[in-house]
Amino acid sequence: MLKGTAPIAVLFALSSLRLESPNLSKLLNLSIIVFGIVLASLGEIHFQISGFLFQMSAVVFEAYRLAFIQKLLKDDKYKMDPLVSLYFFAPCCAGMICVMGLIGEWPGIRWEEIQAVGAEIWILNGVVAMGLNVAGVLLIGKTSSLVLTLCGVLKNITLIGASMILWGTVVTPIQFVGNGIAMTGLVYYNLGGEKVLEVARKVTARLCELYIRTSYGGRIAIADIFTNTRELWHPPGARGVYGGAVIAQCLSAAQQTIPPPSSVNGNAVFLIHSMHCYFVLAGDSAIPILYHVERVRDGKSFMTRTVQARQKGRCIFTTTLSFVREGSAGKATINHAYDMPKDALAKLNKALAEESPNGDANAEGLGVQGSGPFITKRLDIENRELKDFPPYSPVNESPDLCGSRFVYKHSLQEDPAMGQSPRPYFIGTVALVHNLLRFSSPNEEKDQGKIKDHPMAKIEEEENSDADKQQPRASIGIMVSLDHTIYFHRPREIKADEWLLSENESPWSGDGRGLVFQKIWNKEGKLVASCVQEGLVRLAQDQSVKLKL
């Protein structure tokens, strides 16, 4: 029990030698550790004044021994190497041990007892003792003698736990409580108050999550788990819910875990700057989706989150998001961006001028497709022929596109979360490049009723009216997203309920997949986002061949 007071004795020894500044907070922390040790030792107290004085003297001498070692190693006057310091104090310690051994223990030791131990045990004991001394001075050199003393407390608690597990040693409730208090004090000393509170919050949140998921089947969103409050959009003819809706809701869920501006973080504002997404399984619009957010890192300039969208206990979508602190780059920065193509800007202005002052009620009359949550209008299609696509282009010239341009906006009344996802029409660019039928396959009539009102089906109908009807066209069998990356250049200026210009380019397709690049400008002509998407694009096969994912 008295040896448990060693941390406080070492603290006073260090303070007396001016190696440690007096610290009330540290003293209270150490007092809690000592209190736990004393509490655990109450059942073993048999007070005797001579033993008490002898033990307390040993504690004081040991405390000053460690303090002097620290002075040799860390004082600017000495700065001694830890191993070199052994040459100085090890002989002194050995001499003192020999003197005390000869006085107190040698008369009662018989030679037969020494022989019974065996030479191997004596040698091994000496090697281990030497190793402990070397480890001790190295630890003091890197930290302090106080840390070494606290490691001794941790060692004792660990030994008690090991003896309980290995040999079934009985530990009384008061010993369990006392060692628990000491261990709590050690954790607090090591981590600090803020870290302990953070760990406690995470543990509490996880326990609450497990309790509620067990009690309610995982359908309640708590802590860092969120869910949708209404059905997500299922596009006509699609295998599952609209991927953009899942992306947007993952972004919304992740944003809920970003600390708001406050005096604690210097009123820092963190904005999304990139998302890297993978589509794993098709989502069912009839079942709520659970969005599990993991707080990967909270840094001074960047914060990282991962989100898993889950249904029926399976991951259907996963994404990693990075948020950047606004203004963290400083005043001097480098800036450049693609300008909106001039011809596209003129067509965008024309589309904006044609927009009805009454909103979107008359959108169909203007040739604007309004089915679903997006209002879409095609500007043009350029370089459908693959032979016209250049292998490279000069830096200062815009490359000819194997793709298309669209302007679109989003009706926030449908789903506000989707207003943050700039991708109404993307992987279909591959089909445009190859002039494929996407919505009106002549071989399959059964789905026509479902998709005839799709905005892209109407665009395809326009294309078919201009195309050579005598020339057969291949049709899409399966076209779904595989992975998606979004870079938000100007997150504050992406207003999805206003017109945005999308320019899509497909540099490659093969092996049943296609790649599309997308640049997005707002109506002021500023590049607000860039996207990259790889999708599964498989042609419809003979009836004998079934396409599977």
Coordinates of C-alpha atoms in Angstrom, one line a residue:
M1 CA 0.0 0.0 0.0
L2 CA 2.7 2.5 1.0
K3 CA 4.6 1.7 -2.2
G4 CA 1.6 3.0 -4.1
T5 CA 2.4 6.5 -2.8
A6 CA 5.5 6.5 -5.0
P7 CA 4.1 8.6 -7.8
I8 CA 3.4 11.5 -5.4
A9 CA 6.8 11.1 -3.8
V10 CA 8.5 11.2 -7.2
L11 CA 6.5 14.4 -8.1
F12 CA 7.6 16.1 -4.9
A13 CA 11.2 14.9 -5.5
L14 CA 11.2 16.3 -9.0
S15 CA 9.7 19.6 -7.8
S16 CA 12.3 19.9 -5.0
L17 CA 15.1 19.5 -7.6
R18 CA 13.4 21.9 -10.0
L19 CA 12.9 19.3 -12.6
E20 CA 9.1 19.6 -12.6
S21 CA 7.0 22.7 -12.1
P22 CA 4.4 22.4 -9.3
N23 CA 1.1 21.4 -10.9
L24 CA -2.1 21.1 -8.9
S25 CA -4.0 19.3 -11.7
K26 CA -1.3 16.7 -11.9
L27 CA -1.1 16.3 -8.1
L28 CA -4.9 15.7 -8.0
N29 CA -4.6 13.2 -10.8
L30 CA -1.8 11.3 -9.0
S31 CA -3.8 11.5 -5.8
I32 CA -6.7 9.6 -7.4
I33 CA -4.3 6.9 -8.6
V34 CA -2.8 6.6 -5.1
F35 CA -6.3 6.6 -3.5
G36 CA -7.3 3.6 -5.7
I37 CA -4.1 1.7 -4.7
V38 CA -4.7 2.4 -1.0
L39 CA -8.4 1.3 -1.3
A40 CA -7.3 -1.9 -3.0
S41 CA -4.8 -2.6 -0.2
L42 CA -7.2 -2.0 2.8
G43 CA -7.7 -5.7 3.4
E44 CA -4.0 -6.3 3.7
I45 CA -3.1 -3.7 6.3
H46 CA -1.4 -4.8 9.5
F47 CA 0.0 -1.7 10.9
Q48 CA 3.5 -1.7 12.6
I49 CA 5.3 1.5 13.3
S50 CA 8.8 0.2 12.4
G51 CA 7.7 -1.3 9.2
F52 CA 5.8 1.9 8.3
L53 CA 8.9 4.0 8.8
F54 CA 11.1 1.6 7.0
Q55 CA 8.8 1.4 4.0
M56 CA 8.3 5.2 3.8
S57 CA 12.0 5.8 3.9
A58 CA 12.4 3.3 1.0
V59 CA 9.7 5.2 -1.0
V60 CA 11.5 8.6 -0.4
F61 CA 14.9 7.2 -1.3
E62 CA 13.6 5.5 -4.4
A63 CA 11.8 8.7 -5.5
Y64 CA 15.1 10.7 -5.2
R65 CA 17.1 8.0 -6.9
L66 CA 14.8 8.3 -9.9
A67 CA 14.8 12.1 -9.8
F68 CA 18.6 12.2 -9.8
I69 CA 18.7 9.8 -12.7
Q70 CA 16.4 12.2 -14.6
K71 CA 18.7 15.1 -13.7
L72 CA 21.7 13.3 -15.1
L73 CA 19.9 12.5 -18.3
K74 CA 17.9 15.7 -19.0
D75 CA 19.6 18.6 -17.1
D76 CA 21.3 21.0 -19.5
K77 CA 24.4 20.8 -17.3
Y78 CA 24.9 17.0 -17.8
K79 CA 22.7 15.7 -20.8
M80 CA 24.2 12.2 -20.2
D81 CA 23.6 9.3 -22.5
P82 CA 21.2 6.8 -20.7
L83 CA 23.5 3.8 -21.1
V84 CA 26.6 5.9 -20.0
S85 CA 24.7 6.9 -16.8
L86 CA 24.6 3.2 -15.8
Y87 CA 28.3 3.4 -15.2
F88 CA 27.8 6.0 -12.5
F89 CA 24.8 4.9 -10.5
A90 CA 24.7 1.2 -11.1
P91 CA 27.8 0.5 -9.0
C92 CA 26.4 2.8 -6.2
C93 CA 23.1 0.8 -6.2
A94 CA 25.0 -2.5 -6.2
G95 CA 27.1 -1.4 -3.3
M96 CA 24.1 -0.3 -1.2
I97 CA 22.3 -3.6 -2.0
C98 CA 25.3 -5.6 -0.9
V99 CA 25.7 -3.7 2.4
M100 CA 22.0 -4.0 3.3
G101 CA 22.0 -7.7 2.2
L102 CA 25.0 -8.5 4.4
I103 CA 23.4 -6.8 7.4
G104 CA 19.9 -7.9 7.0
E105 CA 19.7 -11.2 5.1
W106 CA 23.1 -12.9 4.7
P107 CA 23.2 -14.3 8.2
G108 CA 20.0 -16.3 7.6
I109 CA 21.0 -17.7 4.2
R110 CA 22.5 -21.2 3.8
W111 CA 24.8 -22.3 1.0
E112 CA 22.5 -25.2 0.2
E113 CA 19.7 -22.8 -0.5
I114 CA 21.9 -20.9 -3.0
Q115 CA 22.8 -24.1 -4.7
A116 CA 19.1 -25.2 -4.8
V117 CA 18.2 -22.2 -6.9
G118 CA 20.6 -23.2 -9.6
A119 CA 23.2 -21.3 -11.6
E120 CA 20.9 -20.9 -14.5
I121 CA 18.2 -19.1 -12.4
W122 CA 20.8 -16.8 -10.9
I123 CA 22.2 -15.8 -14.3
L124 CA 18.8 -15.4 -15.8
N125 CA 17.7 -13.2 -12.8
G126 CA 20.8 -11.0 -13.3
V127 CA 20.2 -10.6 -17.1
V128 CA 16.5 -9.7 -16.5
A129 CA 17.5 -7.2 -13.8
M130 CA 20.1 -5.7 -16.1
G131 CA 17.5 -5.4 -18.9
L132 CA 15.0 -3.7 -16.5
N133 CA 17.7 -1.2 -15.5
V134 CA 18.5 -0.4 -19.2
A135 CA 14.8 -0.1 -20.1
G136 CA 14.3 2.1 -17.0
V137 CA 17.0 4.6 -18.0
L138 CA 15.9 4.6 -21.6
L139 CA 12.3 5.3 -20.6
I140 CA 13.3 8.1 -18.2
G141 CA 15.5 9.6 -21.0
K142 CA 12.5 9.7 -23.4
T143 CA 9.8 10.6 -20.9
S144 CA 10.4 11.1 -17.1
S145 CA 10.9 9.2 -13.9
L146 CA 7.2 9.9 -13.0
V147 CA 6.1 8.0 -16.1
L148 CA 8.4 5.1 -15.1
T149 CA 6.7 5.0 -11.6
L150 CA 3.2 5.0 -13.1
C151 CA 4.3 2.2 -15.4
G152 CA 5.0 0.2 -12.2
V153 CA 1.4 0.9 -11.1
L154 CA 0.1 -0.4 -14.5
K155 CA 2.4 -3.4 -14.2
N156 CA 0.9 -4.3 -10.8
I157 CA -2.7 -4.0 -12.1
T158 CA -1.8 -6.1 -15.1
L159 CA -0.3 -8.8 -12.9
I160 CA -3.5 -8.9 -10.8
G161 CA -5.6 -9.3 -13.9
A162 CA -3.3 -12.0 -15.2
S163 CA -3.4 -13.9 -11.9
M164 CA -7.2 -13.8 -12.0
I165 CA -7.3 -15.3 -15.5
L166 CA -4.4 -17.8 -15.3
W167 CA -4.6 -19.0 -11.7
G168 CA -8.1 -18.0 -10.6
T169 CA -6.9 -15.7 -7.9
V170 CA -9.8 -14.3 -5.9
V171 CA -10.1 -10.5 -5.9
T172 CA -12.5 -8.9 -3.5
P173 CA -15.0 -6.2 -4.6
I174 CA -13.1 -3.5 -2.8
Q175 CA -9.8 -4.5 -4.5
F176 CA -11.6 -4.5 -7.9
V177 CA -13.0 -1.0 -7.3
G178 CA -9.7 0.3 -6.0
N179 CA -7.7 -1.0 -8.9
G180 CA -10.4 0.3 -11.3
I181 CA -10.0 3.8 -9.8
A182 CA -6.2 3.6 -10.2
M183 CA -6.6 2.5 -13.8
T184 CA -9.0 5.3 -14.6
G185 CA -6.5 7.8 -13.2
L186 CA -3.7 6.3 -15.3
V187 CA -5.9 6.6 -18.5
Y188 CA -6.7 10.2 -17.6
Y189 CA -3.1 11.0 -17.1
N190 CA -2.1 9.4 -20.4
L191 CA -4.8 10.8 -22.6
G192 CA -5.8 14.0 -21.0
G193 CA -9.3 15.3 -20.2
E194 CA -10.5 16.2 -23.7
K195 CA -9.4 12.8 -25.2
V196 CA -11.1 10.9 -22.4
L197 CA -14.3 12.8 -23.0
E198 CA -14.1 12.1 -26.7
V199 CA -13.5 8.3 -26.1
A200 CA -16.3 8.2 -23.6
R201 CA -18.7 9.9 -26.1
K202 CA -17.8 7.4 -28.8
V203 CA -18.2 4.5 -26.5
T204 CA -21.5 5.8 -25.2
A205 CA -22.7 6.4 -28.8
R206 CA -21.7 3.0 -29.9
L207 CA -23.5 1.3 -26.9
C208 CA -26.6 3.3 -27.6
E209 CA -26.5 2.4 -31.2
L210 CA -26.1 -1.3 -30.4
Y211 CA -29.0 -1.1 -27.9
I212 CA -31.4 0.7 -30.3
R213 CA -30.4 -1.5 -33.3
T214 CA -31.1 -4.6 -31.1
S215 CA -34.4 -3.2 -29.8
Y216 CA -35.8 -1.7 -33.0
G217 CA -34.2 -3.7 -35.8
G218 CA -31.9 -0.9 -36.8
R219 CA -34.6 1.3 -38.2
I220 CA -33.9 4.3 -36.0
A221 CA -31.1 6.8 -37.0
I222 CA -29.0 7.8 -33.9
A223 CA -25.6 9.2 -33.3
D224 CA -23.9 8.9 -36.7
I225 CA -26.6 6.8 -38.4
F226 CA -29.1 8.5 -40.6
T227 CA -32.0 7.4 -42.8
N228 CA -34.3 8.8 -45.5
T229 CA -37.7 10.1 -44.4
R230 CA -39.5 9.3 -47.7
E231 CA -39.1 7.1 -50.8
L232 CA -36.2 7.9 -53.1
W233 CA -36.8 8.3 -56.8
H234 CA -36.8 5.1 -58.8
P235 CA -36.2 6.1 -62.5
P236 CA -38.5 4.3 -65.0
G237 CA -36.8 1.1 -66.3
A238 CA -34.0 1.4 -63.8
R239 CA -32.8 -1.6 -61.6
G240 CA -33.0 0.5 -58.4
V241 CA -33.2 3.9 -56.8
Y242 CA -31.5 6.9 -58.5
G243 CA -27.8 6.8 -57.6
G244 CA -27.6 10.6 -57.4
A245 CA -30.2 10.5 -54.6
V246 CA -28.0 8.1 -52.6
I247 CA -24.9 10.2 -53.2
A248 CA -26.7 13.4 -52.1
Q249 CA -28.1 11.8 -49.0
C250 CA -24.6 10.4 -48.1
L251 CA -23.2 13.9 -48.4
S252 CA -26.0 15.3 -46.3
A253 CA -25.4 12.6 -43.6
A254 CA -21.7 13.3 -43.6
Q255 CA -22.3 17.1 -43.3
Q256 CA -24.3 16.4 -40.1
T257 CA -21.1 15.2 -38.4
I258 CA -19.0 18.2 -39.4
P259 CA -18.7 20.6 -36.4
P260 CA -20.4 23.9 -37.0
P261 CA -18.5 27.2 -36.7
S262 CA -17.8 28.1 -33.0
S263 CA -15.3 29.7 -30.7
V264 CA -13.9 26.3 -30.0
N265 CA -12.7 25.8 -33.7
G266 CA -12.1 29.5 -34.4
N267 CA -15.4 29.8 -36.3
A268 CA -14.0 27.4 -39.0
V269 CA -16.3 26.5 -41.9
F270 CA -15.7 23.2 -43.6
L271 CA -17.0 22.7 -47.1
I272 CA -17.1 19.5 -49.3
H273 CA -14.4 19.4 -52.0
S274 CA -14.4 15.8 -53.1
M275 CA -16.4 12.5 -53.0
H276 CA -15.2 9.1 -54.2
C277 CA -18.1 6.7 -54.6
Y278 CA -18.8 3.0 -55.4
F279 CA -22.1 1.5 -56.3
V280 CA -22.3 -2.0 -54.9
L281 CA -26.0 -3.2 -55.1
A282 CA -29.2 -1.8 -56.4
G283 CA -31.3 0.1 -53.8
D284 CA -34.9 -0.7 -53.1
S285 CA -37.0 2.5 -53.0
A286 CA -39.6 0.8 -50.8
I287 CA -37.1 0.1 -47.9
P288 CA -35.5 2.9 -45.9
I289 CA -31.7 3.2 -46.4
L290 CA -29.4 3.5 -43.3
Y291 CA -26.4 5.8 -43.8
H292 CA -23.6 4.9 -41.4
V293 CA -21.1 7.7 -41.1
E294 CA -17.6 7.1 -39.8
R295 CA -15.5 10.1 -38.6
V296 CA -12.2 9.1 -40.0
R297 CA -10.2 12.2 -39.2
D298 CA -10.8 15.8 -38.0
G299 CA -7.8 17.9 -38.9
K300 CA -7.2 21.6 -38.9
S301 CA -7.5 22.0 -42.6
F302 CA -9.3 18.8 -43.7
M303 CA -11.9 16.5 -42.3
T304 CA -12.6 13.0 -43.7
R305 CA -15.7 10.9 -43.5
T306 CA -16.7 7.6 -44.9
V307 CA -20.4 6.7 -45.4
Q308 CA -22.0 3.3 -46.0
A309 CA -25.5 3.1 -47.3
R310 CA -27.1 -0.1 -46.1
Q311 CA -30.3 -2.0 -46.7
K312 CA -31.3 -5.3 -45.2
G313 CA -28.0 -5.5 -43.5
R314 CA -26.0 -5.2 -46.7
C315 CA -23.9 -2.4 -48.1
I316 CA -25.4 -1.0 -51.3
F317 CA -23.2 2.0 -51.7
T318 CA -20.0 3.4 -50.1
T319 CA -18.2 6.7 -50.4
T320 CA -15.3 8.6 -48.9
L321 CA -15.8 12.4 -48.5
S322 CA -13.3 15.1 -47.8
F323 CA -14.1 18.5 -46.4
V324 CA -11.7 21.5 -46.5
R325 CA -11.6 24.5 -44.2
E326 CA -12.7 27.6 -46.1
G327 CA -9.8 30.0 -46.5
S328 CA -7.2 27.6 -45.3
A329 CA -5.0 28.1 -48.4
G330 CA -4.1 31.7 -47.3
K331 CA -4.4 34.9 -49.2
A332 CA -1.9 34.1 -51.9
T333 CA -3.2 31.2 -54.1
I334 CA -3.0 29.9 -57.6
N335 CA -6.2 29.9 -59.7
H336 CA -7.2 28.7 -63.2
A337 CA -10.3 27.0 -64.6
Y338 CA -11.9 26.0 -67.9
D339 CA -14.1 28.7 -69.2
M340 CA -17.6 27.8 -70.4
P341 CA -17.4 27.3 -74.2
K342 CA -18.6 30.5 -75.9
D343 CA -21.1 28.7 -78.1
A344 CA -22.5 26.9 -75.2
L345 CA -22.8 30.1 -73.2
A346 CA -24.9 31.6 -76.0
K347 CA -27.2 28.6 -76.1
L348 CA -27.5 28.6 -72.3
N349 CA -28.5 32.3 -72.3
K350 CA -31.1 31.4 -75.0
A351 CA -32.4 28.6 -72.9
L352 CA -32.7 30.9 -69.9
A353 CA -34.4 33.6 -72.0
E354 CA -37.0 31.0 -73.1
E355 CA -37.8 29.9 -69.6
S356 CA -41.3 30.7 -68.6
P357 CA -41.8 33.5 -66.1
N358 CA -44.4 31.3 -64.4
G359 CA -41.7 28.8 -63.5
D360 CA -41.7 25.2 -64.9
A361 CA -45.4 24.8 -65.4
N362 CA -45.0 25.5 -69.2
A363 CA -41.6 23.8 -69.5
E364 CA -42.9 21.1 -71.9
G365 CA -44.0 23.7 -74.3
L366 CA -40.5 25.0 -74.5
G367 CA -39.0 21.7 -75.4
V368 CA -37.8 21.1 -71.9
Q369 CA -38.1 17.6 -70.5
G370 CA -39.6 17.8 -67.0
S371 CA -40.2 14.2 -65.9
G372 CA -38.6 13.2 -62.6
P373 CA -36.8 15.5 -60.2
F374 CA -34.7 17.2 -62.9
I375 CA -35.7 19.7 -65.6
T376 CA -33.4 18.9 -68.5
K377 CA -32.8 20.5 -71.9
R378 CA -30.3 19.3 -74.5
L379 CA -28.2 22.0 -76.1
D380 CA -26.4 19.9 -78.7
I381 CA -24.4 16.7 -79.4
E382 CA -20.9 17.1 -80.8
N383 CA -18.6 14.6 -82.6
R384 CA -20.7 11.5 -82.2
E385 CA -18.3 9.8 -84.7
L386 CA -15.4 8.2 -82.9
K387 CA -13.1 9.0 -85.8
D388 CA -13.4 12.7 -85.0
F389 CA -12.2 12.4 -81.4
P390 CA -8.6 13.7 -81.1
P391 CA -6.0 11.8 -79.1
Y392 CA -5.0 15.0 -77.3
S393 CA -5.5 18.7 -77.5
P394 CA -3.3 21.8 -76.7
V395 CA -3.7 23.1 -73.2
N396 CA -5.2 26.4 -74.3
E397 CA -7.8 24.9 -76.7
S398 CA -11.0 23.1 -75.8
P399 CA -10.9 19.5 -77.1
D400 CA -13.7 18.3 -79.4
L401 CA -16.1 16.3 -77.5
C402 CA -17.2 12.7 -78.0
G403 CA -20.3 13.5 -76.1
S404 CA -23.0 16.0 -75.4
R405 CA -24.1 19.2 -73.6
F406 CA -27.2 19.6 -71.4
V407 CA -28.6 22.3 -69.2
Y408 CA -30.6 21.1 -66.2
K409 CA -31.9 22.2 -62.9
H410 CA -33.5 20.4 -60.0
S411 CA -36.9 20.8 -58.4
L412 CA -36.1 21.0 -54.7
Q413 CA -39.7 20.2 -53.9
E414 CA -39.0 16.6 -55.1
D415 CA -36.1 15.9 -52.8
P416 CA -34.0 18.8 -51.3
A417 CA -31.0 16.4 -50.7
M418 CA -30.6 15.8 -54.4
G419 CA -29.9 19.5 -54.9
Q420 CA -26.3 18.7 -53.9
S421 CA -25.7 16.0 -56.6
P422 CA -24.7 17.4 -60.0
R423 CA -25.3 14.3 -62.2
P424 CA -28.7 14.0 -63.8
Y425 CA -27.4 12.4 -67.0
F426 CA -23.9 11.0 -67.2
I427 CA -22.9 7.5 -68.2
G428 CA -25.5 7.7 -71.0
T429 CA -22.9 9.7 -72.9
V430 CA -21.3 6.4 -73.9
A431 CA -24.5 5.4 -75.6
L432 CA -24.6 8.7 -77.4
V433 CA -21.1 8.2 -78.7
H434 CA -22.0 4.8 -80.2
N435 CA -25.5 5.9 -81.3
L436 CA -27.1 3.1 -79.2
L437 CA -30.7 2.7 -78.4
R438 CA -31.2 3.3 -74.7
F439 CA -34.9 3.5 -74.1
S440 CA -36.6 2.2 -77.2
S441 CA -35.2 -1.2 -78.0
P442 CA -37.0 -2.7 -81.0
N443 CA -36.6 -6.2 -79.5
E444 CA -38.4 -5.5 -76.2
E445 CA -41.8 -3.9 -76.2
K446 CA -42.8 -4.8 -72.6
D447 CA -41.0 -1.9 -70.9
Q448 CA -42.2 0.8 -73.2
G449 CA -45.1 1.8 -71.0
K450 CA -42.7 2.3 -68.0
I451 CA -40.1 4.5 -69.7
K452 CA -41.9 6.3 -72.5
D453 CA -42.2 9.4 -70.3
H454 CA -38.6 9.5 -69.3
P455 CA -36.9 12.8 -70.4
M456 CA -34.1 10.9 -72.1
A457 CA -36.5 8.7 -73.9
K458 CA -38.0 11.8 -75.5
I459 CA -34.6 13.0 -76.4
E460 CA -33.9 9.6 -78.0
E461 CA -37.1 9.9 -79.9
E462 CA -35.9 13.2 -81.4
E463 CA -32.6 11.6 -82.4
N464 CA -34.4 8.6 -84.0
S465 CA -36.5 11.0 -86.2
D466 CA -33.3 12.4 -87.6
A467 CA -31.4 9.1 -88.0
D468 CA -31.4 6.8 -90.9
K469 CA -34.2 4.4 -90.0
Q470 CA -33.0 1.8 -92.5
Q471 CA -29.8 1.3 -90.6
P472 CA -30.2 -1.1 -87.6
R473 CA -29.0 0.2 -84.3
A474 CA -27.7 -1.8 -81.3
S475 CA -29.4 -1.3 -78.0
I476 CA -28.3 -1.2 -74.4
G477 CA -28.8 -4.4 -72.3
I478 CA -27.5 -3.1 -69.0
M479 CA -26.2 0.4 -68.2
V480 CA -25.5 1.1 -64.5
S481 CA -23.0 3.2 -62.5
L482 CA -20.0 1.4 -61.0
D483 CA -18.0 4.2 -59.4
H484 CA -18.2 8.0 -59.4
T485 CA -15.9 10.8 -58.3
I486 CA -17.1 14.4 -57.8
Y487 CA -14.8 17.4 -57.3
F488 CA -16.6 20.4 -55.9
H489 CA -14.6 23.5 -57.0
R490 CA -17.1 26.1 -55.8
P491 CA -19.4 24.4 -53.3
R492 CA -21.1 27.6 -52.3
E493 CA -22.0 28.4 -55.9
I494 CA -23.6 25.1 -56.8
K495 CA -27.3 25.9 -56.8
A496 CA -29.1 22.9 -58.2
D497 CA -32.4 24.6 -58.3
E498 CA -30.9 27.0 -60.9
W499 CA -29.8 26.2 -64.4
L500 CA -26.4 24.4 -64.7
L501 CA -24.5 23.5 -67.9
S502 CA -23.1 20.0 -68.1
E503 CA -20.5 19.1 -70.8
N504 CA -19.9 15.3 -71.0
E505 CA -17.0 13.6 -72.7
S506 CA -16.3 9.9 -73.1
P507 CA -12.6 9.2 -73.7
W508 CA -12.9 5.4 -73.6
S509 CA -15.1 2.4 -73.5
G510 CA -14.3 -1.3 -73.6
D511 CA -14.8 -4.7 -71.9
G512 CA -18.4 -3.8 -71.1
R513 CA -17.5 -0.6 -69.3
G514 CA -17.4 3.1 -70.3
L515 CA -15.7 6.2 -68.8
V516 CA -17.1 9.7 -68.9
F517 CA -15.7 13.0 -67.8
Q518 CA -18.1 15.8 -66.9
K519 CA -17.6 19.6 -66.4
I520 CA -20.3 21.6 -64.8
W521 CA -20.8 25.4 -65.0
N522 CA -23.3 27.6 -63.3
K523 CA -25.3 30.2 -65.2
E524 CA -22.6 32.8 -64.4
G525 CA -20.2 30.7 -66.5
K526 CA -18.1 29.6 -63.5
L527 CA -16.8 26.0 -63.4
V528 CA -18.3 24.7 -60.1
A529 CA -17.7 21.0 -60.3
S530 CA -15.9 18.2 -62.3
C531 CA -17.0 14.6 -62.3
V532 CA -15.6 11.3 -63.4
Q533 CA -17.8 8.2 -63.8
E534 CA -17.2 4.6 -64.8
G535 CA -20.2 2.6 -65.7
L536 CA -21.3 -0.9 -66.8
V537 CA -22.4 -0.6 -70.4
R538 CA -23.4 -3.9 -71.9
L539 CA -25.2 -4.4 -75.2
A540 CA -28.4 -6.4 -75.5
Q541 CA -27.4 -10.0 -76.5
D542 CA -29.2 -12.8 -78.2
Q543 CA -32.0 -14.3 -76.1
S544 CA -29.8 -17.3 -75.4
V545 CA -27.3 -15.0 -73.5
K546 CA -28.5 -13.6 -70.2
L547 CA -26.6 -10.6 -68.8
K548 CA -25.8 -10.7 -65.1
L549 CA -24.0 -8.4 -62.7

